[in-house]
Amino acid sequence: MDGLVLSHPEQVDRLRSVCPEMVDAAVLAGDPCFDRMLAARKYRARYRRALGVRSGQRLVVINSTWNPEGLFGDGQGDVLPSLLPRLPAELPADAYRLAAVLHPNIWFGHGPGQIQAWLDRAVRGGLTLIDPVHHWRQALLAADAVIGDFGAVSYYASAPGIPVLIAAPGSGKLDPRAPLAAFVEQTPRLDPYGPLEAQLTRLIAGHRPRSGSAEFITSAPGRSAALLRRHFYALLALPEPSPPALLEPLPLPPHEPPARTAPLQVRTRISGTDIVLTRSTAPPCDSYDAAGETHLAVHEDTRDPTVLELADVVTQYGPADDVRLGGAASWTEEALRLYPSCSAAAHVSEPDRCLVRTREHGLFRLAPQPGADVDPAASASALHAWLAAGRSVPASGIVLRVHAGGAVHPVAVTADPGRHPYSAGAGPRDSADAVPRWD
C-alpha cells in the first residue's frame, strides 16, 4: 500500500499497536469532511432558513449509522419505531423542527421506498428526511440538538458544539481506545421512555461544549486539501500545481419546510389580544387537563380523509393563484362547502401569510408584523380561537399577539373588503364543481 490516510496522530498510535508494518504507509492529512463544515459554520442561519426553522424553534436532528446496533437497527431494543411517532406528539410543532439523517447504506440496503414507508407517519408529523450525501453536514450545523448513536455523525455534531443525546451506544462496537468511544461513554443518554421535551430542555440548558471532539477529528484543521493533494502528486511523481488546493464548499440546500399533514391538536388560551397557542399531533386526551380550549386543525391532504369531517380548521398550502385549487379565495369557499363541520378554512400562500374564510364572519387576511415569524396556519388557528371565544375583528382590523414556539408574534388581521358570511346555500359555481353522489 502506498498510503493510508489518517486524520490524527492518535490513529497512528492505534495502528502501530495492531499492525505496526503499516505505520510507514500512514499519511496524516486531516479531514476534508470536517474542513468543509468548518468553512460553512458562518452559514448556519441560511441552513436553518432552508429547513424552514422559524424564530424560537429548536431544530432536532435524529441520526443513525448503518449497523444492527445503530439507532435505526433492531439490536438496541428497536427504540426508533416507538420514538419517531412520539417526537411530533410530545414536541410542540411551533417550538421544534425535526429532521433525520440516515447513513447512505441504510437507504441502499433497504431501498428508498421501504425507508419512506417506515418513516411515513413521522414525515406526516413534520419530520424531514435529509439527503444523506449532500446535505447532512448542513443539517448538523443548523441543529440545536442531535439524537444519535455511536456513528461518526454524532461525533461530527459535537465538534462544533452541538448538544448530543446518545440513544444507541453500540456497546462493544468501538475500539475502547478511540476518542469516539470516550465521547459515546461521556455523552448524556436518551431515556427512550421518558418525556422527550424535558430531556431536550435539560440537554440544551446544561450543555457545555467540549474541545475533545474537534481536537481528535483532525490534527490539521483547514489544511486537508493541501495535504491530500501534496500526497497524491508525490505518488504520481509529478510537480504539484501552483494554485492553492481548495475543497468544494457545502451547497445551500433547497428550501424544505416541514410537510406536516397529520391532524394537529391546537390548545389555546386568550388574554386580551394575546393568544397562547400549542400545536402537536398528540391525542386529544393528552390535553384534557390543560388550561384553555382545544380545537382540531387538519391539512386537506391528510392521510385519513374522515378526520376532515371532524376538523374545526382545514388548511391548504400553495400559490394564491394555483389554478388547480381555483385560487386561494375560491378554495376557502369550496372547503367550507366540502367540510360542513369546519368553522374556518385557511389557505397559506406564502411562508408568512394566509387567507382565512370563516363560516360566520367572512374572509380575513393574515400578515406578520415586524418581529413575527410563525407558521401562518398557527395564526389561522389563533384567529379561529379568537372568534370562537366571541371576540370580533373590527373593520379597521386588529393585531393579535400569537405566542408560539417560545416567542411572541404580532399578526395583523384585516377583513377582506368583499367579505361576507359563508352561505350554506351557495352552490357550486358550475356543474363541474359539483360533488358527485355515489349512493
XYZ file of C-alpha atoms in Angstrom:
439
model
C 0.000 0.000 0.000
C 1.312 3.422 -0.986
C -0.606 5.389 1.590
C -3.121 5.030 4.413
C -4.689 8.430 5.070
C -5.368 9.222 8.727
C -6.641 12.397 10.287
C -4.902 12.448 13.693
C -1.684 11.114 15.309
C -3.701 9.111 17.861
C -4.844 6.943 14.929
C -1.218 6.299 14.065
C -0.612 5.147 17.638
C -3.524 2.711 17.479
C -2.411 1.496 14.062
C 1.060 0.808 15.456
C -0.405 -1.384 18.202
C -2.433 -3.574 15.837
C -0.491 -3.505 12.562
C 2.974 -1.998 13.003
C 4.038 -2.903 9.459
C 1.527 -0.353 8.117
C 2.815 2.613 10.079
C 5.294 3.643 7.392
C 2.396 3.984 4.935
C 0.377 6.244 7.247
C -0.250 9.749 5.933
C -1.577 12.458 8.250
C -3.790 14.568 6.016
C -6.594 15.950 8.166
C -10.307 15.524 7.460
C -11.787 17.165 4.330
C -15.334 16.472 5.511
C -14.770 18.399 8.725
C -12.870 21.143 6.900
C -15.931 21.761 4.731
C -18.031 22.043 7.882
C -15.570 24.485 9.439
C -15.715 26.694 6.356
C -19.539 26.639 6.357
C -20.201 27.420 10.037
C -20.915 31.061 9.222
C -23.891 29.999 7.102
C -25.809 28.387 9.966
C -28.684 30.888 9.672
C -29.037 30.145 5.947
C -29.198 26.406 6.561
C -31.854 26.924 9.218
C -33.928 29.006 6.821
C -33.531 26.322 4.148
C -35.058 23.799 6.550
C -37.890 26.136 7.450
C -36.712 26.630 11.044
C -38.571 29.631 12.416
C -37.629 32.129 15.096
C -37.755 30.485 18.506
C -37.799 26.950 17.100
C -35.256 24.304 18.033
C -34.018 22.048 15.252
C -33.600 18.462 16.463
C -31.705 16.133 14.110
C -32.009 12.363 14.554
C -29.217 10.320 13.005
C -28.291 6.670 12.635
C -25.286 4.769 11.392
C -25.608 1.557 9.329
C -25.318 -1.174 11.928
C -27.807 -3.506 13.636
C -26.781 -1.815 16.889
C -27.370 1.664 15.452
C -30.420 3.758 16.194
C -32.146 2.544 13.014
C -31.179 -1.063 13.731
C -33.024 -3.622 15.808
C -30.196 -4.561 18.153
C -30.914 -1.854 20.743
C -34.452 -2.907 21.642
C -35.906 -1.363 18.459
C -36.069 2.119 20.014
C -36.696 4.121 16.859
C -40.157 2.777 15.885
C -41.609 3.948 19.201
C -39.515 7.121 19.321
C -40.445 8.542 15.910
C -44.207 9.000 16.432
C -43.591 10.382 19.935
C -41.344 13.174 18.682
C -44.072 15.160 16.840
C -46.600 14.234 19.539
C -44.532 15.432 22.505
C -42.577 18.266 20.881
C -44.874 21.208 20.011
C -44.876 21.921 16.286
C -44.088 25.621 16.665
C -41.295 25.057 19.201
C -39.429 22.255 17.408
C -38.375 21.343 13.879
C -37.496 17.693 13.237
C -35.103 16.186 10.686
C -33.418 12.810 10.223
C -30.066 11.823 8.744
C -29.762 8.135 7.878
C -26.499 6.655 6.633
C -26.469 6.177 2.822
C -26.051 2.429 3.266
C -29.356 2.288 5.160
C -31.042 3.787 2.113
C -29.112 1.448 -0.206
C -29.722 -1.666 1.875
C -33.476 -1.275 2.306
C -34.366 0.938 -0.650
C -35.911 4.422 -0.642
C -39.458 3.094 -0.907
C -39.127 0.955 2.188
C -37.440 3.715 4.195
C -40.156 6.188 3.263
C -42.860 3.664 4.132
C -41.329 3.005 7.548
C -40.999 6.711 8.286
C -44.222 7.882 6.648
C -46.074 8.554 9.902
C -43.200 10.638 11.267
C -42.866 12.578 7.990
C -46.582 13.420 8.055
C -45.984 14.660 11.596
C -43.327 17.110 10.381
C -40.070 15.086 10.130
C -37.874 15.865 7.112
C -35.543 13.220 5.655
C -32.206 14.849 4.854
C -30.182 13.989 1.753
C -27.581 11.621 3.291
C -24.856 12.531 0.794
C -25.078 16.248 0.054
C -26.921 17.944 2.921
C -26.298 16.118 6.210
C -23.449 18.411 7.251
C -25.610 21.491 6.732
C -28.320 19.930 8.894
C -25.814 19.353 11.703
C -24.546 22.920 11.509
C -28.148 24.164 11.706
C -29.129 21.908 14.611
C -29.859 22.876 18.203
C -29.650 19.256 19.379
C -28.841 15.848 17.916
C -30.226 12.463 18.926
C -27.894 9.805 17.616
C -25.810 6.719 18.165
C -22.174 5.645 18.135
C -21.672 6.607 14.484
C -19.438 9.352 13.165
C -22.303 11.814 12.561
C -22.888 12.202 16.306
C -19.170 12.872 16.737
C -19.130 15.416 13.907
C -22.127 17.149 15.518
C -20.363 17.534 18.840
C -17.249 19.071 17.269
C -18.838 22.493 16.535
C -20.541 22.382 19.941
C -23.984 20.913 19.139
C -25.544 19.132 22.168
C -25.931 15.376 21.597
C -28.065 12.682 23.222
C -26.959 9.093 22.627
C -29.899 6.763 22.014
C -27.892 3.715 20.872
C -24.387 3.435 22.367
C -23.432 0.289 20.445
C -21.773 -1.398 23.392
C -18.667 -3.259 22.309
C -18.737 -1.949 18.746
C -15.959 0.639 19.125
C -12.248 0.398 19.881
C -12.200 1.374 23.591
C -9.058 3.440 22.942
C -10.728 5.535 20.240
C -11.801 9.103 21.071
C -15.215 8.238 19.627
C -15.647 5.532 22.284
C -14.807 8.034 25.038
C -17.233 10.525 23.527
C -20.079 7.987 23.471
C -19.310 6.941 27.039
C -19.321 10.526 28.347
C -22.297 11.856 26.352
C -25.743 12.022 28.001
C -28.084 9.126 27.251
C -31.596 9.425 25.895
C -34.212 7.759 28.037
C -36.475 6.425 25.251
C -39.378 6.039 27.677
C -39.057 9.370 29.499
C -40.635 12.707 28.473
C -38.747 13.866 25.395
C -39.155 17.633 25.680
C -37.905 17.656 29.276
C -34.783 15.716 28.243
C -34.027 18.064 25.345
C -34.578 21.129 27.533
C -32.145 19.798 30.146
C -29.621 18.843 27.468
C -29.585 22.276 25.839
C -29.690 24.241 29.094
C -26.870 22.260 30.684
C -24.678 21.862 27.608
C -21.054 22.924 27.817
C -19.123 22.442 24.530
C -16.141 20.135 24.810
C -12.951 20.590 22.848
C -12.163 16.881 22.628
C -14.246 16.051 19.560
C -12.836 18.820 17.373
C -9.338 18.126 18.671
C -9.360 14.445 17.709
C -11.271 14.668 14.429
C -8.313 16.330 12.761
C -4.816 17.461 13.643
C -4.727 19.798 10.636
C -7.942 21.833 10.579
C -8.448 23.646 7.288
C -5.414 22.003 5.660
C -6.712 18.681 4.341
C -6.993 19.769 0.702
C -3.359 20.899 0.591
C -2.045 17.818 2.414
C -4.019 15.353 0.310
C -3.028 16.968 -2.985
C 0.616 17.014 -1.959
C 0.465 13.292 -1.224
C -1.354 12.405 -4.450
C 1.102 14.279 -6.655
C 4.031 12.742 -4.784
C 2.622 9.281 -5.555
C 2.379 10.268 -9.220
C 5.898 11.703 -9.171
C 4.523 14.911 -10.692
C 5.075 18.535 -9.731
C 2.212 19.972 -7.684
C 0.206 22.763 -9.363
C 0.835 26.260 -8.076
C -2.812 27.366 -7.409
C -3.967 26.595 -3.866
C -5.775 23.311 -3.228
C -9.396 24.027 -2.398
C -12.394 21.991 -1.275
C -15.822 22.411 -2.809
C -17.983 24.463 -0.423
C -21.100 22.899 1.031
C -24.091 23.722 -1.193
C -27.070 25.618 0.129
C -29.887 23.052 0.402
C -33.223 23.743 -1.278
C -35.949 25.343 0.815
C -37.711 22.447 2.530
C -40.173 23.494 5.228
C -42.000 20.731 7.103
C -44.690 18.970 5.076
C -46.921 18.449 8.098
C -50.202 16.783 7.082
C -51.020 14.893 10.286
C -54.006 16.297 12.242
C -52.939 18.793 14.898
C -54.474 19.272 18.313
C -54.338 23.018 18.991
C -54.505 24.279 22.568
C -55.206 27.998 23.038
C -55.512 30.473 25.901
C -56.659 34.070 25.388
C -55.785 37.096 27.477
C -56.560 40.454 25.912
C -55.193 40.255 22.374
C -52.584 37.683 23.443
C -53.268 34.128 22.288
C -51.021 31.400 23.699
C -51.024 28.507 21.255
C -49.576 24.976 21.275
C -49.905 22.553 18.341
C -48.939 18.878 18.324
C -50.012 15.511 16.961
C -50.757 14.279 20.493
C -54.154 12.591 21.013
C -56.772 14.990 22.397
C -56.994 13.076 25.690
C -53.435 14.177 26.467
C -54.588 17.796 26.840
C -57.896 17.391 28.664
C -56.415 18.580 31.949
C -54.604 21.570 30.398
C -55.869 25.130 30.667
C -57.610 26.729 27.702
C -59.580 25.424 24.758
C -58.700 22.786 22.172
C -59.604 22.565 18.511
C -58.586 20.283 15.645
C -56.666 21.655 12.652
C -56.323 19.335 9.659
C -54.393 19.691 6.415
C -56.628 18.853 3.455
C -54.031 16.341 2.258
C -54.189 14.340 5.492
C -53.852 10.586 5.101
C -57.217 9.821 6.750
C -59.907 11.879 4.975
C -62.505 11.024 7.627
C -60.647 13.333 10.030
C -61.612 16.243 7.815
C -65.209 15.684 8.881
C -64.141 16.427 12.460
C -61.881 19.396 11.747
C -62.530 22.845 13.176
C -59.945 24.389 10.839
C -58.992 22.957 7.436
C -55.697 24.124 5.916
C -54.087 24.030 2.493
C -50.733 25.291 1.189
C -49.853 26.554 -2.267
C -49.603 29.599 -4.537
C -52.514 32.015 -4.210
C -53.199 31.696 -7.943
C -52.954 27.881 -8.121
C -55.427 27.081 -10.911
C -55.894 23.551 -9.617
C -57.460 24.912 -6.445
C -59.250 27.737 -8.240
C -57.265 30.363 -6.358
C -56.998 30.948 -2.618
C -60.335 32.701 -2.113
C -62.267 30.147 -4.158
C -60.586 27.262 -2.349
C -61.604 28.608 1.072
C -65.219 28.858 -0.082
C -65.114 25.381 -1.576
C -63.535 23.944 1.595
C -66.355 25.238 3.771
C -68.799 23.591 1.401
C -66.916 20.275 1.253
C -66.373 20.060 5.019
C -69.577 21.329 6.620
C -68.367 20.703 10.184
C -65.349 23.021 9.975
C -65.595 26.632 11.119
C -62.692 28.038 9.123
C -60.628 27.289 6.023
C -57.093 28.683 5.820
C -55.051 28.885 2.617
C -51.329 29.500 3.189
C -49.865 31.069 0.058
C -46.561 32.426 1.387
C -44.225 31.496 4.261
C -45.777 34.241 6.390
C -49.265 34.985 5.021
C -52.612 33.293 4.645
C -56.238 33.843 3.737
C -58.884 32.606 6.178
C -62.574 32.248 5.439
C -64.816 31.652 8.435
C -68.319 30.304 8.306
C -69.875 33.125 10.328
C -67.561 36.119 9.937
C -66.395 36.087 6.335
C -62.926 36.431 4.830
C -59.759 37.671 6.548
C -56.165 38.264 5.501
C -53.395 37.500 7.979
C -49.983 39.117 7.667
C -46.998 39.288 10.039
C -45.939 42.483 11.760
C -42.247 43.298 12.428
C -40.693 40.609 14.599
C -43.219 37.898 13.701
C -42.044 34.562 12.314
C -44.750 31.952 12.793
C -46.440 29.384 10.576
C -49.468 31.153 9.067
C -51.543 28.050 9.822
C -50.846 28.675 13.512
C -52.045 32.254 13.084
C -55.210 30.919 11.439
C -55.821 28.713 14.480
C -55.287 31.735 16.730
C -57.903 33.668 14.751
C -60.318 30.739 14.997
C -59.855 30.633 18.777
C -60.385 34.409 18.967
C -63.663 34.278 17.058
C -64.854 31.096 18.796
C -64.450 32.912 22.122
C -66.991 35.503 20.992
C -64.443 38.174 20.048
C -64.650 40.137 16.823
C -62.419 41.809 14.250
C -63.265 45.498 13.739
C -63.495 46.951 10.260
C -60.138 48.654 10.812
C -58.516 45.319 11.648
C -56.706 44.105 14.730
C -53.238 42.863 15.731
C -53.268 39.558 17.581
C -50.178 38.614 19.584
C -49.642 34.921 18.884
C -47.486 33.176 21.492
C -45.924 30.122 19.831
C -42.555 28.422 19.888
C -41.311 30.433 22.848
C -41.773 33.766 21.055
C -44.477 36.392 20.578
C -45.575 37.032 17.013
C -47.748 40.088 16.232
C -50.076 39.198 13.370
C -52.310 41.741 11.621
C -55.824 40.518 10.860
C -57.785 42.546 8.336
C -61.224 41.883 6.952
C -61.289 41.387 3.211
C -63.220 44.252 1.562
C -65.529 41.776 -0.103
C -66.027 39.574 2.948
C -69.381 38.081 3.703
C -70.531 35.288 5.989
C -70.475 31.906 4.292
C -73.862 30.867 2.971
C -74.599 27.167 3.153
C -76.961 27.629 0.302
C -74.245 28.837 -2.043
C -73.917 26.051 -4.560
C -71.014 25.122 -6.850
C -70.027 27.707 -9.430
C -70.917 25.322 -12.210
C -71.781 21.709 -12.727
C -68.121 20.703 -12.985
C -67.648 21.755 -9.350
C -70.490 19.629 -8.028
C -69.540 16.739 -5.767
C -70.781 13.522 -7.394
C -73.196 11.308 -5.481
C -72.295 7.636 -5.157
C -75.398 6.429 -3.358
